[in-house]
Coordinates of N, CA and C in Angstrom, one line a residue:
Chain A
X477 N 112.7 132.2 105.1 CA 112.0 130.9 103.8 C 110.4 130.9 103.8
X478 N 109.9 130.7 102.8 CA 108.2 130.1 102.4 C 107.8 128.6 103.3
X479 N 106.8 129.2 104.5 CA 106.6 128.2 105.6 C 104.9 128.4 105.6
X480 N 104.4 127.0 105.5 CA 103.0 126.8 105.6 C 102.8 126.1 106.9
X481 N 102.3 127.0 108.0 CA 101.1 126.1 108.5 C 100.0 125.7 108.7
X482 N 100.0 123.8 109.1 CA 98.9 123.3 108.9 C 99.0 122.3 109.9
X483 N 97.3 122.2 110.6 CA 96.4 122.2 111.8 C 95.5 121.2 111.4
X484 N 95.2 120.5 112.3 CA 95.8 119.6 113.4 C 96.5 118.9 113.1
X485 N 97.6 118.4 113.7 CA 98.7 117.5 113.4 C 98.3 116.2 113.0
X486 N 98.1 115.8 114.3 CA 96.1 115.1 113.9 C 95.0 115.0 114.6
X487 N 93.7 113.6 114.1 CA 92.5 114.3 114.1 C 92.7 112.4 114.2
X488 N 91.5 112.3 114.7 CA 90.9 111.0 115.4 C 89.3 111.2 115.5
X489 N 88.8 110.3 114.2 CA 87.1 110.3 114.2 C 86.4 109.3 114.2
X490 N 85.2 109.1 114.4 CA 84.6 107.7 114.0 C 84.4 107.8 112.1
X491 N 83.7 107.2 112.1 CA 83.5 106.5 110.5 C 82.5 107.3 110.5
X492 N 82.1 108.0 109.5 CA 80.5 108.7 109.8 C 81.2 110.3 110.1
X493 N 82.0 110.7 110.6 CA 82.2 112.0 110.9 C 82.7 112.5 110.0
X494 N 82.5 114.1 110.4 CA 83.5 114.8 108.9 C 84.8 115.0 109.5
X495 N 85.8 116.0 108.9 CA 87.0 115.8 108.7 C 87.4 117.2 108.0
X496 N 88.7 117.8 109.0 CA 88.8 119.1 108.1 C 90.4 119.2 108.6
X497 N 91.2 119.5 108.0 CA 92.8 120.4 107.8 C 92.5 121.4 107.3
X498 N 93.9 122.4 107.8 CA 93.7 123.6 107.3 C 95.4 123.7 106.7
X499 N 95.4 125.1 106.3 CA 96.7 125.5 106.1 C 96.9 127.5 106.3
X500 N 98.0 127.3 106.7 CA 98.2 129.3 106.8 C 99.6 129.7 106.3
X501 N 99.5 131.1 105.3 CA 100.5 131.3 105.3 C 100.6 133.1 105.6
X502 N 101.7 133.5 106.3 CA 101.8 134.8 106.6 C 102.0 135.4 105.1
X503 N 102.4 134.6 104.0 CA 102.3 135.6 103.3 C 101.4 135.1 101.8
X504 N 100.7 136.0 100.6 CA 99.9 135.7 99.8 C 100.4 134.4 98.7
X505 N 99.5 134.0 98.5 CA 99.6 132.3 97.3 C 99.5 132.3 96.6
X506 N 100.7 132.1 95.4 CA 99.8 131.5 94.4 C 98.9 130.3 94.4
X507 N 99.4 129.5 94.5 CA 98.7 128.5 94.8 C 98.6 127.3 95.9
X508 N 97.8 126.4 96.0 CA 98.0 125.6 96.7 C 97.8 124.1 96.5
X509 N 98.7 123.2 96.6 CA 98.3 121.8 96.0 C 98.5 120.8 97.3
X510 N 97.3 120.4 97.4 CA 97.0 119.3 98.2 C 97.4 117.4 97.9
X511 N 98.1 117.0 98.9 CA 98.4 115.7 98.4 C 98.5 114.5 99.9
X512 N 97.6 113.4 99.7 CA 96.9 112.0 100.1 C 98.4 111.1 100.4
X513 N 98.6 111.2 101.5 CA 100.0 109.3 101.9 C 98.9 108.8 102.4
X514 N 99.0 107.3 101.8 CA 98.1 106.6 103.2 C 99.2 105.7 104.1
X515 N 98.8 105.1 104.8 CA 99.9 104.7 105.4 C 100.9 103.7 104.9
X516 N 102.3 104.0 104.8 CA 103.2 103.1 104.4 C 103.6 103.2 102.7
X517 N 103.0 104.5 102.6 CA 102.9 104.7 101.2 C 103.7 106.2 101.0
X518 N 103.5 106.6 99.5 CA 104.2 107.7 99.3 C 102.7 108.8 99.0
X519 N 102.9 109.9 98.8 CA 102.3 111.1 98.4 C 101.9 111.3 97.2
X520 N 100.3 111.4 97.0 CA 100.0 111.2 95.8 C 98.8 112.6 95.6
X521 N 99.3 113.6 94.6 CA 98.8 114.7 94.6 C 97.2 114.2 94.4
X522 N 96.2 115.4 94.9 CA 95.0 115.6 95.0 C 94.1 117.3 94.3
X523 N 94.9 117.6 94.3 CA 93.8 118.4 93.8 C 95.1 120.2 93.9
X524 N 95.2 120.8 92.7 CA 96.0 122.2 92.9 C 94.6 122.8 93.0
X525 N 94.7 124.8 94.1 CA 93.6 125.2 94.1 C 94.8 126.8 93.8
X526 N 94.3 127.4 92.5 CA 94.9 128.8 91.8 C 93.9 130.1 92.0
X527 N 92.7 130.0 91.8 CA 92.1 131.2 92.1 C 91.7 131.5 94.2
X528 N 91.4 133.2 94.4 CA 91.1 133.4 95.5 C 89.5 133.1 95.2
X529 N 89.1 132.4 96.5 CA 88.4 132.1 97.1 C 87.6 130.7 96.2
X530 N 88.4 130.2 95.3 CA 88.3 128.8 95.0 C 87.6 127.8 95.7
X531 N 86.4 126.8 95.2 CA 86.1 125.7 95.8 C 86.2 124.8 94.8
X532 N 86.7 123.8 95.3 CA 87.1 122.4 94.3 C 86.3 121.2 95.2
X533 N 85.5 120.5 94.9 CA 85.3 119.1 95.1 C 85.7 117.5 94.6
X534 N 85.7 116.8 94.9 CA 86.1 115.7 94.6 C 85.1 114.3 95.4
X535 N 83.7 113.9 94.9 CA 83.1 113.3 95.9 C 83.3 114.1 97.1
X536 N 84.1 113.3 98.3 CA 83.0 113.5 99.4 C 84.2 114.3 100.3
X537 N 85.3 114.9 99.3 CA 85.8 116.2 99.5 C 85.6 117.3 98.9
X538 N 85.8 118.6 100.0 CA 86.0 119.6 99.4 C 87.1 120.0 100.1
X539 N 87.8 121.1 99.1 CA 88.7 122.5 99.0 C 88.5 123.7 98.6
X540 N 89.0 124.6 100.0 CA 88.4 126.3 99.7 C 90.2 126.6 99.5
X541 N 90.4 127.7 98.9 CA 91.8 128.1 99.0 C 90.7 130.0 99.4
X542 N 91.4 130.4 100.3 CA 91.4 131.6 100.8 C 90.4 132.5 100.1
X543 N 90.3 134.1 100.6 CA 89.8 135.3 99.1 C 91.1 135.6 99.4
X544 N 91.9 135.6 100.6 CA 93.6 136.5 100.8 C 94.5 135.4 100.1
X545 N 94.3 134.6 99.8 CA 95.3 133.1 99.8 C 96.5 133.6 100.1
X546 N 95.4 133.3 101.3 CA 96.7 133.0 102.5 C 96.7 131.8 103.5
X547 N 95.1 131.2 103.2 CA 94.9 129.7 103.6 C 94.3 128.9 102.8
X548 N 93.9 127.9 102.5 CA 93.3 126.9 102.3 C 92.5 125.7 103.1
X549 N 91.4 124.5 103.1 CA 91.6 123.9 103.8 C 90.9 122.8 102.9
X550 N 90.6 121.6 103.6 CA 90.5 120.3 102.8 C 89.3 119.6 104.5
X551 N 88.4 119.7 104.1 CA 87.3 118.9 104.0 C 86.5 117.3 103.7
X552 N 86.2 116.8 104.4 CA 86.0 115.4 104.1 C 85.3 115.4 105.2
X553 N 83.9 115.1 103.8 CA 82.2 114.6 104.3 C 82.2 113.4 105.1
X554 N 81.8 112.9 106.0 CA 81.0 111.2 106.3 C 81.9 110.5 105.8
X555 N 83.2 110.6 106.8 CA 84.9 109.8 106.9 C 84.5 108.5 106.3
X556 N 85.2 108.0 105.7 CA 84.9 106.0 106.0 C 87.0 105.5 106.2
X557 N 86.5 104.6 106.4 CA 88.2 103.7 106.3 C 89.1 104.0 105.4
X558 N 88.8 104.1 104.2 CA 89.9 104.4 103.5 C 90.3 105.9 103.3
X559 N 89.6 106.8 104.1 CA 90.2 108.1 104.6 C 91.1 108.2 104.8
X560 N 92.1 107.0 105.8 CA 93.1 107.0 106.9 C 94.1 107.5 105.9
X561 N 94.9 108.2 105.9 CA 96.6 108.3 106.0 C 96.6 110.1 106.6
X562 N 97.8 110.9 105.6 CA 98.0 111.9 106.3 C 98.2 113.1 104.9
X563 N 97.4 114.4 105.4 CA 96.6 114.8 104.3 C 97.9 116.1 104.2
X564 N 99.0 116.6 103.3 CA 99.7 117.8 103.3 C 99.0 118.3 102.2
X565 N 99.5 120.1 102.2 CA 99.0 121.2 102.1 C 101.0 121.3 101.3
X566 N 101.4 122.2 100.5 CA 102.1 122.6 99.5 C 102.0 123.3 99.0
X567 N 102.8 124.1 98.6 CA 102.7 126.0 98.2 C 104.7 126.1 97.4
X568 N 104.1 126.9 96.6 CA 105.2 127.2 95.9 C 106.1 128.3 96.5
X569 N 107.6 128.2 96.0 CA 108.5 128.5 97.4 C 108.5 130.5 96.6
X570 N 108.7 131.5 96.9 CA 108.8 132.8 96.1 C 109.9 132.7 95.3
X571 N 110.4 133.2 94.8 CA 111.1 133.4 94.0 C 111.1 132.7 92.5
X572 N 112.4 132.1 91.9 CA 112.0 131.3 90.5 C 112.2 130.3 90.1
X573 N 112.1 129.2 91.3 CA 112.6 127.6 91.9 C 111.1 127.3 91.0
X574 N 111.2 125.7 90.9 CA 110.0 125.4 91.5 C 110.1 124.2 92.7
X575 N 110.3 125.1 93.3 CA 110.3 124.2 94.6 C 108.9 124.3 95.8
X576 N 108.2 123.1 96.2 CA 107.4 122.4 96.9 C 107.8 123.1 98.6
X577 N 107.0 123.9 98.8 CA 107.5 123.5 100.5 C 105.8 122.9 101.2
X578 N 106.1 122.2 101.6 CA 105.0 121.1 102.1 C 104.6 121.5 103.7
X579 N 103.6 121.6 104.2 CA 102.9 121.6 105.5 C 103.1 120.6 106.4
X580 N 102.9 120.6 107.0 CA 103.6 118.9 108.1 C 103.1 117.8 108.3
X581 N 102.1 118.1 107.6 CA 100.6 117.1 107.5 C 99.8 117.2 108.8
X582 N 98.0 116.8 108.3 CA 97.6 116.2 109.1 C 97.7 114.9 109.3
X583 N 97.4 114.1 110.5 CA 97.0 112.8 109.7 C 96.4 112.3 110.7
X584 N 95.0 111.8 109.9 CA 94.2 111.2 110.5 C 93.6 109.7 110.5
X585 N 92.9 109.1 111.4 CA 92.6 108.1 111.6 C 91.0 107.5 112.0
X586 N 90.7 106.4 111.4 CA 89.1 106.5 111.2 C 88.7 105.5 112.3
X587 N 88.4 105.9 113.1 CA 87.9 104.3 113.9 C 86.5 103.4 113.3
X588 N 86.6 102.1 113.4 CA 85.4 102.0 112.8 C 83.7 101.5 113.0
Chain B
X1244 N 104.8 100.5 81.8 CA 103.8 101.5 82.3 C 104.7 102.5 82.6
X1245 N 104.5 104.1 82.4 CA 104.9 105.4 82.8 C 104.6 105.5 84.6
X1246 N 106.4 105.4 85.7 CA 106.2 106.2 86.9 C 107.3 106.5 87.4
X1247 N 107.6 106.1 88.6 CA 109.0 106.7 88.8 C 108.7 105.5 89.9
X1248 N 110.2 104.9 89.4 CA 111.0 103.8 90.4 C 112.0 104.2 91.4
X1249 N 112.0 103.9 92.8 CA 113.1 103.9 93.5 C 113.5 103.1 93.5
X1250 N 114.4 102.0 94.6 CA 115.2 100.6 95.0 C 116.3 100.7 95.9
X1251 N 116.8 100.5 96.8 CA 115.8 99.2 97.1 C 114.4 100.4 98.2
X1252 N 113.6 99.5 98.7 CA 112.5 100.1 99.6 C 112.8 99.8 100.6
X1253 N 113.9 99.1 101.1 CA 114.2 99.1 101.9 C 116.3 98.3 102.3
X1254 N 116.4 99.8 102.7 CA 117.4 99.7 102.8 C 118.6 99.7 104.4
X1255 N 119.5 98.8 104.4 CA 120.0 98.8 105.7 C 122.0 99.1 106.1
X1256 N 122.3 100.2 106.8 CA 123.5 100.4 106.3 C 124.7 100.7 107.1
X1257 N 125.6 100.3 108.1 CA 125.9 100.7 109.0 C 126.8 101.8 108.9
X1258 N 127.1 102.5 110.3 CA 127.3 103.9 110.5 C 128.8 104.3 109.7
X1259 N 128.7 104.4 109.0 CA 129.8 105.2 108.0 C 130.6 104.8 107.1
X1260 N 128.9 104.8 106.5 CA 128.7 103.7 105.5 C 128.2 105.0 104.6
X1261 N 128.7 105.4 102.8 CA 128.1 106.4 102.4 C 127.4 104.8 101.7
X1262 N 126.3 105.2 101.1 CA 125.4 104.8 100.3 C 123.9 106.0 99.0
X1263 N 124.3 104.5 98.1 CA 123.4 105.7 96.9 C 121.8 104.9 96.4
X1264 N 121.0 105.8 96.3 CA 119.2 105.6 96.4 C 119.4 106.3 94.4
X1265 N 118.4 105.1 94.6 CA 118.3 104.7 93.1 C 117.2 105.2 92.8
X1266 N 117.2 106.1 91.6 CA 115.8 106.9 91.4 C 115.2 107.5 90.0
X1267 N 114.9 105.8 89.3 CA 114.2 106.5 87.6 C 113.1 107.3 87.5
X1268 N 113.1 107.8 86.8 CA 112.1 107.7 86.0 C 111.4 108.2 84.6
X1269 N 110.2 107.6 83.8 CA 109.7 107.1 82.3 C 108.9 108.0 81.7
X1270 N 109.0 109.8 83.1 CA 107.5 110.5 82.4 C 108.2 111.4 82.0
X1271 N 109.1 111.4 81.4 CA 109.8 112.3 80.6 C 109.8 113.6 80.9
X1272 N 109.8 113.7 82.5 CA 109.9 114.7 83.2 C 111.2 115.8 83.2
X1273 N 111.4 117.3 83.0 CA 112.7 117.6 83.8 C 113.0 117.9 84.4
X1274 N 112.0 118.5 85.5 CA 112.6 118.2 87.2 C 112.3 117.0 88.1
X1275 N 113.2 117.3 88.6 CA 113.5 115.8 90.2 C 113.9 116.3 91.1
X1276 N 113.5 115.5 92.0 CA 113.6 116.1 94.0 C 113.6 114.8 94.8
X1277 N 114.2 115.5 95.7 CA 114.3 114.3 96.9 C 114.3 114.6 98.0
X1278 N 113.6 114.4 98.5 CA 112.8 115.1 100.1 C 113.2 113.6 100.8
X1279 N 112.9 114.1 102.2 CA 113.4 113.4 103.1 C 112.3 113.4 103.9
X1280 N 111.8 112.2 104.7 CA 110.6 112.5 105.7 C 110.9 111.6 107.0
X1281 N 110.8 112.3 107.6 CA 110.4 111.5 109.3 C 109.1 111.9 110.3
X1282 N 109.6 111.3 111.4 CA 108.1 111.0 111.3 C 107.5 112.7 112.2
X1283 N 106.2 113.0 111.9 CA 106.0 114.3 112.5 C 106.3 115.7 111.9
X1284 N 107.3 115.5 110.7 CA 108.1 116.6 110.0 C 108.0 116.7 109.2
X1285 N 107.0 116.0 108.3 CA 106.2 116.2 107.2 C 107.1 115.9 106.1
X1286 N 107.5 116.2 104.5 CA 108.4 116.4 104.0 C 109.6 117.7 103.9
X1287 N 111.1 117.0 103.4 CA 112.1 118.4 103.5 C 113.0 117.9 102.2
X1288 N 113.5 119.1 101.4 CA 113.7 118.9 100.3 C 114.8 119.1 100.5
X1289 N 115.8 117.9 99.8 CA 117.4 117.4 100.0 C 118.2 118.3 98.6
X1290 N 117.6 118.2 97.6 CA 118.0 118.1 96.3 C 117.2 118.7 95.0
X1291 N 117.2 119.7 94.4 CA 116.0 119.3 93.2 C 117.3 119.4 92.0
X1292 N 117.0 119.0 91.0 CA 117.7 119.5 89.7 C 115.6 120.1 88.8
X1293 N 116.2 120.8 87.8 CA 115.0 121.1 86.7 C 115.8 120.6 85.4
X1294 N 116.6 120.3 85.3 CA 117.4 119.3 83.8 C 118.5 119.5 84.1
X1295 N 118.9 118.5 83.2 CA 120.1 117.8 83.6 C 121.6 118.4 83.4
X1296 N 122.4 117.9 83.9 CA 123.5 118.5 84.5 C 123.2 119.8 85.4
X1297 N 122.5 119.9 85.6 CA 122.3 121.0 86.6 C 121.2 120.3 87.7
X1298 N 121.6 120.9 89.4 CA 120.9 120.3 90.5 C 121.1 121.9 91.6
X1299 N 120.3 121.9 92.6 CA 119.9 123.3 93.7 C 120.3 122.1 94.8
X1300 N 120.8 122.8 96.0 CA 120.6 122.7 97.5 C 119.2 122.8 97.7
X1301 N 119.0 122.0 98.9 CA 117.6 121.7 98.8 C 117.5 122.5 100.8
X1302 N 116.7 122.3 101.7 CA 117.0 122.6 102.9 C 117.2 122.0 103.7
X1303 N 118.1 120.8 103.2 CA 118.9 120.3 103.9 C 119.9 119.7 103.6
X1304 N 120.3 119.8 102.8 CA 121.4 119.5 101.5 C 122.8 118.7 102.4
X1305 N 123.2 118.8 103.7 CA 123.8 118.9 104.0 C 124.2 117.7 104.4
X1306 N 125.4 116.7 103.9 CA 125.8 114.9 104.0 C 125.4 114.7 103.4
X1307 N 123.7 115.4 101.9 CA 123.9 114.4 100.9 C 124.8 114.9 99.5
X1308 N 124.3 114.3 98.5 CA 125.0 114.6 96.9 C 124.1 113.9 95.7
X1309 N 124.3 114.5 94.7 CA 123.5 114.3 93.9 C 124.3 114.2 92.7
X1310 N 124.0 113.5 91.6 CA 123.9 113.7 90.0 C 122.9 113.5 89.1
X1311 N 123.0 114.3 88.0 CA 122.0 114.6 87.1 C 122.9 114.2 85.7
X1312 N 123.1 113.1 84.9 CA 123.4 112.8 84.2 C 122.6 112.3 83.0
X1313 N 121.5 111.9 83.1 CA 120.6 111.8 82.2 C 118.6 112.5 83.4
X1314 N 118.2 112.1 81.9 CA 116.9 113.2 82.6 C 116.4 112.1 83.2
X1315 N 116.3 110.5 82.7 CA 115.8 109.7 83.7 C 116.1 109.4 84.8
X1316 N 117.2 109.9 85.1 CA 118.3 109.4 86.8 C 118.4 110.3 87.4
X1317 N 118.2 110.1 88.7 CA 118.8 111.3 89.9 C 118.9 110.3 91.1
X1318 N 119.7 110.2 91.1 CA 120.8 109.4 92.1 C 121.2 110.3 93.4
X1319 N 120.8 109.9 94.9 CA 121.4 110.5 95.5 C 122.3 109.8 96.7
X1320 N 123.2 110.6 96.9 CA 124.3 109.2 98.3 C 124.0 110.4 99.4
X1321 N 124.5 109.5 100.4 CA 123.9 109.6 101.8 C 124.8 109.3 102.2
X1322 N 125.9 110.6 102.6 CA 127.4 110.4 103.0 C 127.5 110.6 104.6
X1323 N 128.4 109.6 105.2 CA 129.0 109.8 106.6 C 129.1 111.2 107.1
X1324 N 129.1 112.3 106.4 CA 128.8 113.3 107.1 C 127.3 113.4 107.8
X1325 N 126.4 112.8 106.5 CA 124.8 112.9 107.8 C 124.9 112.6 109.1
X1326 N 124.4 113.6 109.5 CA 124.3 113.0 111.4 C 123.6 111.6 111.7
X1327 N 122.5 111.8 111.0 CA 121.4 111.9 111.6 C 120.4 110.7 109.9
X1328 N 121.5 109.8 109.4 CA 120.2 109.5 108.2 C 119.6 108.7 108.1
X1329 N 118.5 108.0 109.1 CA 118.0 107.0 109.4 C 116.9 108.0 108.2
X1330 N 115.6 107.5 107.8 CA 114.8 108.1 107.4 C 114.1 107.8 105.9
X1331 N 113.0 107.3 105.7 CA 112.2 107.6 105.1 C 112.5 108.8 103.3
X1332 N 113.3 108.5 102.2 CA 113.6 109.0 101.3 C 112.8 108.9 99.9
X1333 N 112.0 109.8 99.7 CA 111.3 110.3 99.0 C 111.6 110.8 97.5
X1334 N 111.4 110.3 96.5 CA 112.3 111.1 94.7 C 110.9 110.9 94.2
X1335 N 110.7 112.5 93.6 CA 109.2 112.9 92.3 C 110.3 113.2 91.7
X1336 N 109.2 113.4 90.8 CA 109.2 114.7 89.6 C 107.9 115.3 88.7
X1337 N 108.5 116.3 87.9 CA 107.0 117.2 87.5 C 107.8 117.7 85.9
X1338 N 106.6 118.1 85.6 CA 106.9 118.6 84.3 C 107.8 119.3 84.5
X1339 N 108.3 120.7 83.5 CA 108.8 121.8 84.1 C 107.9 122.9 84.4
X1340 N 107.9 124.0 85.4 CA 106.8 124.9 85.7 C 106.5 125.1 86.9
X1341 N 106.3 126.4 86.8 CA 105.6 126.4 88.6 C 104.8 125.7 89.3
X1342 N 103.9 125.9 88.9 CA 102.7 125.1 89.2 C 102.3 123.3 88.8
X1343 N 103.1 123.0 88.1 CA 103.1 121.2 88.2 C 103.0 120.3 88.8
X1344 N 102.4 119.7 88.9 CA 102.2 118.8 90.2 C 103.3 117.6 90.1
X1345 N 103.9 117.2 91.4 CA 104.9 115.9 91.7 C 104.6 115.0 91.6
X1346 N 105.0 114.2 91.1 CA 104.8 112.9 91.3 C 105.4 111.8 91.9
X1347 N 105.5 111.3 93.6 CA 106.4 110.4 93.9 C 106.5 109.0 93.7
X1348 N 107.9 108.5 93.8 CA 108.0 107.3 93.7 C 107.6 106.8 94.8
X1349 N 107.8 105.2 95.4 CA 107.5 104.3 96.3 C 108.4 104.9 97.5
X1350 N 109.5 105.4 97.2 CA 110.3 105.7 98.6 C 111.5 104.3 99.2
X1351 N 112.6 104.9 99.9 CA 113.2 103.8 100.5 C 113.2 104.2 101.5
X1352 N 112.9 103.6 102.3 CA 113.4 103.6 104.4 C 115.5 102.8 104.6
X1353 N 115.2 104.0 104.6 CA 116.8 103.6 104.7 C 117.2 103.8 106.7
X1354 N 117.8 102.6 106.7 CA 118.1 102.0 108.9 C 120.1 102.5 108.5
X1355 N 120.4 103.1 109.3 CA 121.5 103.1 109.8 C 122.1 102.6 110.7
X1356 N 122.5 101.6 110.7 CA 122.6 100.8 112.2 C 124.1 100.8 113.0

């Protein structure tokens, strides 16, 4: 079935450093979504990318969708302690269902 | 307020007992989902329902059962057949449509003793 590989699994940074997490698929994706889960919380939708080469920004967060629509990245500039949590990418499965397949997530910790 | 509620937040059960987790939404969403989350495993789909009185198995349905008698409600039963039921269970809902985002409830942390 549809799978998406997300790396790295863990990332520790000093406050103020940048952070990037990557999602890769062996097949072309129709779209990709990103979610953030704070420690002890539930996933919260951040953004959806649909177009080849698309770049979207939300304040210090930059999301990219690859030209071939097989990979995506989330980059955080100058991390803050409020950025801690696990970031997941999610993709729609092939076929007619509305199932999302989630990457295993990247857990970000920020040292103040 | 609109949203998804799950209850209880923490649940303890003895091994061999069935337990039902509640999920209710007032977002008027057609689709609802149940996920299981284990450390380092991400979210794995247990069951999903795109319409009332219909549901489909996800990737790890064995040992679980669901019902969808009302649009607002999608309860999950963890049966005694589930070999390792201790986990964090998340319910989500979305508007019907393949590009629509999912909204998650706060989750239920189940511990089987």
